[in-house]
mmCIF file of C-alpha atoms in Angstrom:
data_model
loop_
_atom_site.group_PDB
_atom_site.id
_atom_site.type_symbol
_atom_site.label_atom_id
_atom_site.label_comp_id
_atom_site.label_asym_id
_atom_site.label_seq_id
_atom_site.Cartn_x
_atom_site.Cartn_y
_atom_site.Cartn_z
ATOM 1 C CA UNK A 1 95.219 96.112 68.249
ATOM 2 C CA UNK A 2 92.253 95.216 70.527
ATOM 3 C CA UNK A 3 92.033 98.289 73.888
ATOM 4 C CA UNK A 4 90.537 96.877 76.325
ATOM 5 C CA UNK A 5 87.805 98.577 78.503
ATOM 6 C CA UNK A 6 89.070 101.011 81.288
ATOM 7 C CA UNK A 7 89.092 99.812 84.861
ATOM 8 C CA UNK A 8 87.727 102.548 87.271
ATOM 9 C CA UNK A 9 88.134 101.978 90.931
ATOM 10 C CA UNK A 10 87.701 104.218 94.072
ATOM 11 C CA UNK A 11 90.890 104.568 94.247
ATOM 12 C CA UNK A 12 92.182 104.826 90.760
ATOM 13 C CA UNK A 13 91.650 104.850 87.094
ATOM 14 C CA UNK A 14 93.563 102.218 84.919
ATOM 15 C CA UNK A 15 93.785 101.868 81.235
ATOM 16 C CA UNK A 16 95.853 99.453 78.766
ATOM 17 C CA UNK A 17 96.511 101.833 76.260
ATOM 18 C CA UNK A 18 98.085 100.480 72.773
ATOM 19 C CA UNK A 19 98.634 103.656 71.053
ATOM 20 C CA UNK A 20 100.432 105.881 74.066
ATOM 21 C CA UNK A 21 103.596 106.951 72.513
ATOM 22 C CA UNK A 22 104.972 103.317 71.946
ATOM 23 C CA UNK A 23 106.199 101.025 69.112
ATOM 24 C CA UNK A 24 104.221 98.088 69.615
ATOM 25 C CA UNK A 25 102.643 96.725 72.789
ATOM 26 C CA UNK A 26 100.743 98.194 75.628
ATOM 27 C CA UNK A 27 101.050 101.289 77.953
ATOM 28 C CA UNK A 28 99.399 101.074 81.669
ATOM 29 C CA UNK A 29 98.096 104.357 82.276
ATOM 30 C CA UNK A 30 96.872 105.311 85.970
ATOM 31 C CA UNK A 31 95.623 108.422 86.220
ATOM 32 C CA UNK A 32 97.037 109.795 83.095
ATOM 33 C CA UNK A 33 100.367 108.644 84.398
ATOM 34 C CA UNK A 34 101.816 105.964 82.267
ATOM 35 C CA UNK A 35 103.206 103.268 84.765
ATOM 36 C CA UNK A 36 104.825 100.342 82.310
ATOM 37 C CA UNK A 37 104.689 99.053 78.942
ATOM 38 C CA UNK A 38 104.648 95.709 78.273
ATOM 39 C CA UNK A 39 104.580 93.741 74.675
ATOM 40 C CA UNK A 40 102.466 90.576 75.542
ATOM 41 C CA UNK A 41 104.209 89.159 72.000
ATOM 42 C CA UNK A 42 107.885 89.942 72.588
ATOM 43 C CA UNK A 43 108.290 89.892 76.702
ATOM 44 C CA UNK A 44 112.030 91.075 75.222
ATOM 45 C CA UNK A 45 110.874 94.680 73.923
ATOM 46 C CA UNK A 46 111.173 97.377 76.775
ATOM 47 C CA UNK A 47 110.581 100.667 75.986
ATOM 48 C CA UNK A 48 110.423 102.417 78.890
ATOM 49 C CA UNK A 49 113.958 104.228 79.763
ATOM 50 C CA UNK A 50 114.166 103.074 83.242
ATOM 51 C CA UNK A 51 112.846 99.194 82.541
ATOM 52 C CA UNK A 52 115.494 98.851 80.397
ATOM 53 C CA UNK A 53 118.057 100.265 83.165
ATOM 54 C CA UNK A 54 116.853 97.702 85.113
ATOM 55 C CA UNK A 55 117.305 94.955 82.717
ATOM 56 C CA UNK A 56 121.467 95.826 82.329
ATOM 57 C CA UNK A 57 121.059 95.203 86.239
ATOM 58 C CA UNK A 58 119.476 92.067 85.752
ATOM 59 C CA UNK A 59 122.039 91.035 82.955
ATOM 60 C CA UNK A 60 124.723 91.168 85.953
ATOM 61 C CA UNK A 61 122.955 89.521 88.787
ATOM 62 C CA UNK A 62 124.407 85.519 89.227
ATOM 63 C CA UNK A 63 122.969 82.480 88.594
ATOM 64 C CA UNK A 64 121.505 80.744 85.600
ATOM 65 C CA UNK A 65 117.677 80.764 87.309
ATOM 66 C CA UNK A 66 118.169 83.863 89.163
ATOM 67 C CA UNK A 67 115.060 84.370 92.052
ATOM 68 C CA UNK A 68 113.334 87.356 91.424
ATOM 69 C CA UNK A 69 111.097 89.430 94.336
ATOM 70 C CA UNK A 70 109.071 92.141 92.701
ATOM 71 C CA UNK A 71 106.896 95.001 95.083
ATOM 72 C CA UNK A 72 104.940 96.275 92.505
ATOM 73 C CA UNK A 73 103.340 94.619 89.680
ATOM 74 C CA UNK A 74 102.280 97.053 87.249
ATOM 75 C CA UNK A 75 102.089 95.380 84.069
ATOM 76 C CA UNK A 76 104.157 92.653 84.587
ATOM 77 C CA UNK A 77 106.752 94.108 82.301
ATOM 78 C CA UNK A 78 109.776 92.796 83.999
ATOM 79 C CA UNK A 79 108.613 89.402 85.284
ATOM 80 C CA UNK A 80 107.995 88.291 82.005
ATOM 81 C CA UNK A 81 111.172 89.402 80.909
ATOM 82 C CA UNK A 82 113.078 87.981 83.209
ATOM 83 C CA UNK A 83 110.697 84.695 82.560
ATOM 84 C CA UNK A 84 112.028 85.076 78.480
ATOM 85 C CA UNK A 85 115.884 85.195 79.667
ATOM 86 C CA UNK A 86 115.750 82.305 82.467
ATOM 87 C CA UNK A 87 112.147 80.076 82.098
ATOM 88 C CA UNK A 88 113.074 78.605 85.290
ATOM 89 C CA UNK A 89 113.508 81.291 87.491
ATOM 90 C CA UNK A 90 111.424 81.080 90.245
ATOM 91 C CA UNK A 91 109.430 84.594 91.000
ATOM 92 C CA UNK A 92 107.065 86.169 93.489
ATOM 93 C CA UNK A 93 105.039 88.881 92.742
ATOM 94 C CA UNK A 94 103.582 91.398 95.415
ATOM 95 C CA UNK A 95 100.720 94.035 94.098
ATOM 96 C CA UNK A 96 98.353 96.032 96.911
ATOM 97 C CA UNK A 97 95.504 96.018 94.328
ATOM 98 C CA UNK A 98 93.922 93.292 93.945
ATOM 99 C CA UNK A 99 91.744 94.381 90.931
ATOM 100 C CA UNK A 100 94.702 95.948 89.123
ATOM 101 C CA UNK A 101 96.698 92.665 88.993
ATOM 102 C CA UNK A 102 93.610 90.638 88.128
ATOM 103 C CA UNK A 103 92.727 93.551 84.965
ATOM 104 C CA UNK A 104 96.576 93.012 83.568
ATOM 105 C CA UNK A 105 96.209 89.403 83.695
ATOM 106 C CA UNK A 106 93.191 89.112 82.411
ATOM 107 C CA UNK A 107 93.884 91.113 79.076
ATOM 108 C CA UNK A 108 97.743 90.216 78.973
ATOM 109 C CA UNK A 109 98.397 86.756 80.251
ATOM 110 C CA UNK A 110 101.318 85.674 81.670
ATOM 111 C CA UNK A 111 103.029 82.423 79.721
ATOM 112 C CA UNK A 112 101.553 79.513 80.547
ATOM 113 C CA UNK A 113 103.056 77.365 83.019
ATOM 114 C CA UNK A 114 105.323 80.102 83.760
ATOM 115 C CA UNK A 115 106.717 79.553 87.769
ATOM 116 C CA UNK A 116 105.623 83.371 88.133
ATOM 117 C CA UNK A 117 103.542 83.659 91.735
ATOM 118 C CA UNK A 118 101.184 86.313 92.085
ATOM 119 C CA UNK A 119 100.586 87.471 95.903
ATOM 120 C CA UNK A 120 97.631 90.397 96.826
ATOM 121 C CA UNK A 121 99.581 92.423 99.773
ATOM 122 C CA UNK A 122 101.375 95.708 100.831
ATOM 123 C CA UNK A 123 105.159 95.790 99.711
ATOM 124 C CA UNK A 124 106.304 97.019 103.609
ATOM 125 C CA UNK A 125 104.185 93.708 105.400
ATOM 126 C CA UNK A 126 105.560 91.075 103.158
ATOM 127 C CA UNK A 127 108.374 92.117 103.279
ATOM 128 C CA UNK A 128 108.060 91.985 106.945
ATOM 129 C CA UNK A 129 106.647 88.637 106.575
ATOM 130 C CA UNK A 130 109.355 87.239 104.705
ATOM 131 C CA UNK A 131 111.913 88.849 106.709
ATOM 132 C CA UNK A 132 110.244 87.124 110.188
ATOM 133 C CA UNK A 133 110.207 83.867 108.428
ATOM 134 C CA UNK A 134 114.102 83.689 108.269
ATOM 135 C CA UNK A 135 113.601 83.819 104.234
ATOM 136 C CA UNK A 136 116.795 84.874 102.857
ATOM 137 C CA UNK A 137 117.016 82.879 98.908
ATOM 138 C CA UNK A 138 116.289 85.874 96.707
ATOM 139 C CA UNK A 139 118.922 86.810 94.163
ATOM 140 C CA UNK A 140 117.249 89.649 92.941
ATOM 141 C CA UNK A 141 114.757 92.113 94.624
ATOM 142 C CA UNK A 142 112.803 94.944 92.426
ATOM 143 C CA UNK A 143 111.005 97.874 94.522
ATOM 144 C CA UNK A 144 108.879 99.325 92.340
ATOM 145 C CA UNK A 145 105.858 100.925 94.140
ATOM 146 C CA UNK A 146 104.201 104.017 94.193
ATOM 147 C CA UNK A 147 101.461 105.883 95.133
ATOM 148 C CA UNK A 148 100.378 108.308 91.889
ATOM 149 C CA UNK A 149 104.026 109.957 91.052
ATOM 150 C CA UNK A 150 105.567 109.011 95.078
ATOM 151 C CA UNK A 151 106.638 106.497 96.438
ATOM 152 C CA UNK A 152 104.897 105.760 99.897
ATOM 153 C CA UNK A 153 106.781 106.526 102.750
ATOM 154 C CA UNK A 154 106.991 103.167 104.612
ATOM 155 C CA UNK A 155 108.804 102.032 101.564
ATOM 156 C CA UNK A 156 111.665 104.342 101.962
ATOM 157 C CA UNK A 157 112.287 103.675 104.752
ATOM 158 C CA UNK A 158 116.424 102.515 106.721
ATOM 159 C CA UNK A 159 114.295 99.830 108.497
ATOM 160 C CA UNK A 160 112.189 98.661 105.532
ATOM 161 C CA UNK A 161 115.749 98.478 103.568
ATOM 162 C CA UNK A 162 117.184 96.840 106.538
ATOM 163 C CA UNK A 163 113.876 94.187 106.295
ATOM 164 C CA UNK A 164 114.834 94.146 102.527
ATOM 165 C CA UNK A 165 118.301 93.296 102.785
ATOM 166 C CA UNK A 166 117.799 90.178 105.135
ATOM 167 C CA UNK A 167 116.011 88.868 102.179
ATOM 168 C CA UNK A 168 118.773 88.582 99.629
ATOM 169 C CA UNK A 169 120.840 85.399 99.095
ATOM 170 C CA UNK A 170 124.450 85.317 98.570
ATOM 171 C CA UNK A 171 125.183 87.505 95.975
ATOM 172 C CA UNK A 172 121.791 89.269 95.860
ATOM 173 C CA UNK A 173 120.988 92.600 94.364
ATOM 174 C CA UNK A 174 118.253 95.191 95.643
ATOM 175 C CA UNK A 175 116.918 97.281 92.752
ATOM 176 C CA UNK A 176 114.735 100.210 93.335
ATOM 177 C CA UNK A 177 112.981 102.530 91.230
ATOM 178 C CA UNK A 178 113.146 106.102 92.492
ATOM 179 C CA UNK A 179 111.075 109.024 90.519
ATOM 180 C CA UNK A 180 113.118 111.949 91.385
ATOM 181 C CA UNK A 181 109.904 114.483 90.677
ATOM 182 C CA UNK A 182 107.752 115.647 92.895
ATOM 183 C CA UNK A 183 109.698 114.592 96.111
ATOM 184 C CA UNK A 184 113.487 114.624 95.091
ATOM 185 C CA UNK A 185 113.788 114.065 98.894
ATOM 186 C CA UNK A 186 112.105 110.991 98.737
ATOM 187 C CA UNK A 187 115.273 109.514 96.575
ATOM 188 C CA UNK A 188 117.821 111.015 98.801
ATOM 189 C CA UNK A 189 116.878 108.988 101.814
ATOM 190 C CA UNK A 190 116.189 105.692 99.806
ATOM 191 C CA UNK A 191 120.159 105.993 98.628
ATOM 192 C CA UNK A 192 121.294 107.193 102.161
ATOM 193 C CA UNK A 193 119.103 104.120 103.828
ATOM 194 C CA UNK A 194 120.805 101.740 101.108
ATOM 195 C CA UNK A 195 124.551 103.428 101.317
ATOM 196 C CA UNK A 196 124.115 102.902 105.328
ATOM 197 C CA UNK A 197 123.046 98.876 105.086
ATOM 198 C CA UNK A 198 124.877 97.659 102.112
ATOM 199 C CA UNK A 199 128.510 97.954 101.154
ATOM 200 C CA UNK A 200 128.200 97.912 97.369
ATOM 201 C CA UNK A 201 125.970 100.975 95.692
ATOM 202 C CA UNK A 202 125.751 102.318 92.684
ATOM 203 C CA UNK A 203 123.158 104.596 90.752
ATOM 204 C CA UNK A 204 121.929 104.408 86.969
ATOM 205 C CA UNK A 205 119.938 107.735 85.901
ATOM 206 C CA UNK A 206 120.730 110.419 83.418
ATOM 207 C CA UNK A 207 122.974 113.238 83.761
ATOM 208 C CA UNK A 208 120.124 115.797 84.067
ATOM 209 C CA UNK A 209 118.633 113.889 86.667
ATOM 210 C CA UNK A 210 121.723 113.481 88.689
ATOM 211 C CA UNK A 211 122.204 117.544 88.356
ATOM 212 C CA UNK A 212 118.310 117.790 89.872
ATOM 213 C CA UNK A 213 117.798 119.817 86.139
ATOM 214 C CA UNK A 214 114.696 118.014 85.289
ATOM 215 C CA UNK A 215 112.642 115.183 87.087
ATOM 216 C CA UNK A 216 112.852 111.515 86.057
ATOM 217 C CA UNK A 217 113.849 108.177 87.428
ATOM 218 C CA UNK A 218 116.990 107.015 89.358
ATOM 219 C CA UNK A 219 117.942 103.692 89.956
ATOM 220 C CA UNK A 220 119.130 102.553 93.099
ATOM 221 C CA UNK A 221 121.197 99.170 93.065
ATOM 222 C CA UNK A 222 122.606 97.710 95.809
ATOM 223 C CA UNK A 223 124.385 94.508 97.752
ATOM 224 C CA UNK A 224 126.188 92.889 99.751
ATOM 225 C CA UNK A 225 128.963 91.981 97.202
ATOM 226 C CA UNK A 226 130.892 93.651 94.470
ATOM 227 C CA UNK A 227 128.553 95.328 91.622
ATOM 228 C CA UNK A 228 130.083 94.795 87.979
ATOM 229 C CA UNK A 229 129.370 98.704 87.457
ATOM 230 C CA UNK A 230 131.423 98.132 84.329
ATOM 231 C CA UNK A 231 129.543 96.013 83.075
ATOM 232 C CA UNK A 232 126.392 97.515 83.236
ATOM 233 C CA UNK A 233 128.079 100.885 81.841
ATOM 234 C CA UNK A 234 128.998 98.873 78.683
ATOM 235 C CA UNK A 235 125.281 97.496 78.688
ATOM 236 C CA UNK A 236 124.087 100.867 78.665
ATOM 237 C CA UNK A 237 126.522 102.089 76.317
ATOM 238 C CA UNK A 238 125.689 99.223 73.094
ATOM 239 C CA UNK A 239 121.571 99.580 74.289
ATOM 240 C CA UNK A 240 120.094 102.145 71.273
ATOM 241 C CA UNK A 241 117.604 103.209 73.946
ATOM 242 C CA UNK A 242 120.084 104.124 76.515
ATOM 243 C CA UNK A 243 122.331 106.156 74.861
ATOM 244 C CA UNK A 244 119.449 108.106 73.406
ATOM 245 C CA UNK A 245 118.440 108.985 77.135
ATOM 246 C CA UNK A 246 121.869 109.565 78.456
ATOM 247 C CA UNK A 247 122.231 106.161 80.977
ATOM 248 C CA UNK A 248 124.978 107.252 83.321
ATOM 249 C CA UNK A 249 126.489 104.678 85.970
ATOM 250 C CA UNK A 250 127.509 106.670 89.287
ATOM 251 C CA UNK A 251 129.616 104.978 92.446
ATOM 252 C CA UNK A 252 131.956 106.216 94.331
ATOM 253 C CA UNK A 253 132.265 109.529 96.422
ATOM 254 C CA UNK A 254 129.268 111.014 93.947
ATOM 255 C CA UNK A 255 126.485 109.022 95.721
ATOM 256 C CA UNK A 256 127.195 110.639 98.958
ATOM 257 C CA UNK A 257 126.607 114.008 97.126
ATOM 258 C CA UNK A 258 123.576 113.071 95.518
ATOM 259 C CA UNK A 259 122.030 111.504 98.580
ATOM 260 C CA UNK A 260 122.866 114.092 100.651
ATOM 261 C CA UNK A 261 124.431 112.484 103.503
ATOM 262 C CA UNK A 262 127.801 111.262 104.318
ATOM 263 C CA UNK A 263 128.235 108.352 104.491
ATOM 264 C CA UNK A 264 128.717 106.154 108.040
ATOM 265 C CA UNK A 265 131.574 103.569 107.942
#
C-alpha cells in the first residue's frame, strides 16, 4: 500500500499513514496524534473505537436518506460511511483547513457522484450561518472538531449548542465527539450545555472513562425526541469492536453526575 507524501503546514503536520496500528486502510496522523482511519476500499470498516460508537448512533437516527451535517472532516471516515448505508443521503461537510481537506481528497477520493458537499469554514460561523438562514432539515449533526487533543472553546459552547439545535429537523440527533483527556472540563460543559437545550441525552463511552480512570472519548447524543438507548446498547453489545473496548450506554440521573451540574427543568 502506496503512503503518500506528508503535508506540512504552518500550522500542522499531516500524514496518511497505512501501517499505524490498523488492519487495512489508512490512519490520519496530525501531529503524532492519529485523528481517523478510513478504508478508501470498504467505506464499511471502522476501526476506530469511537467511529464505530457513532455509527450504532447513526443506525438509530430516522429516515431512509438521513441528512447528515459534519464540523470536522478529518478523513472523511464517516461521510463515506454513511454514503455506503444510504447513497442518497444528502451531506455537508465543514473543515477550517482548506489544505487538509484538499490532501484527503486528493489521495482518498470520495465515490464518484456521491451527493457529499465539501464547504472550507469554521464549525462555530456556519453554524451561525445556517442557523440565521432559518435552516432547520438536518437529521443528523456530527461535531467533531478539535484543535490538537481539545476541542476549541467556541465549540462548547450553551449558545453554539443552542445555534446547533435550531438546525435539526424533526427527529434530529446532535452527535458530538468529546476527548475526555487533557481538559475533562471541556466534556462536562458540552453535556451540561446539551442536558440544558435538549430533552433527550444520553452518553456512549467506556466505563473507565465515565469513572475519569483514564482519558478517552465520550459521546454526547442528543434531541429533541426519544433516543432508542436500547437499541444502540444492543448495537454495541453484537459489535466485536465494542465489547472489546467496554461501550457503555448512560441516561438517566448518571449524566447529571458526570457533567457536573444539575440539571434545570
Amino acid at each position: 500500500m502506496e503512503t503518500p507524501p506528508i503535508l506540512e503546514t504552518a500550522a500542522f503536520r499531516a500524514e496518511l499513514q497505512p501501517d499505524r496500528g490498523t488492519n487495512g486502510g489508512y490512519s490520519l496522523v496530525i501531529d503524532d496524534i492519529t485523528q481517523s482511519h478510513v478504508n478508501p476500499d470498504d467505506p464499511m470498516d471502522l476501526q476506530l473505537p469511537y467511529v464505530r460508537r457513532i455509527a450504532a448512533v447513526l443506525a438509530v437516527v430516522p429516515g431512509e436518506a438521513p441528512s447528515a451535517l459534519h464540523l470536522g472532516a478529518g478523513a472523511l471516515t464517516l461521510p463515506r460511511y454513511l454514503h455506503a448505508l444510504h447513497p442518497s443521503s444528502r451531506q455537508r461537510v465543514v473543515e477550517l483547513h482548506p489544505e487538509l481537506l484538499d490532501y484527503v481528497t486528493r489521495h482518498l477520493p470520495l465515490p464518484d457522484g456521491a451527493p457529499i458537499e465539501l464547504a472550507i469554514g469554521d464549525a462555530r460561523a456556519e453554524v451561525r450561518r445556517l442557523s440565521g438562514d432559518g435552516d432547520a432539515r438536518w437529521d443528523l449533526v456530527v461535531v467533531d472538531v478539535f484543535a490538537g487533543g481539545t476541542a476549541p472553546r467556541h465549540v462548547t459552547t450553551v449558545e453554539f449548542f443552542a445555534e446547533l439545535a435550531s438546525l435539526l429537523a424533526p427527529g434530529g440527533v446532535v452527535v458530538v465527539n468529546c476527548l475526555n483527556g487533557a481538559e475533562p472540563r471541556v466534556t462536562g460543559d458540552t453535556l451540561a450545555a446539551m442536558l440544558d437545550l435538549l430533552p433527550h441525552v444520553l452518553v456512549i463511552s467506556s466505563e473507565a472513562v465515565l469513572s475519569r480512570v483514564s482519558p478517552g472519548n465520550t459521546i454526547i447524543v442528543g434531541s429533541r425526541h426519544p433516543l432508542d438507548a436500547e437499541s444502540i446498547a444492543q448495537w454495541l453489545a453484537i459489535d466485536p469492536f465494542s465489547v472489546a473496548t467496554g461501550a457503555t450506554v448512560v441516561d438517566g440521573p448518571r449524566l447529571e453526575e458526570f457533567a457536573g451540574t444539575p440539571r434545570h427543568d
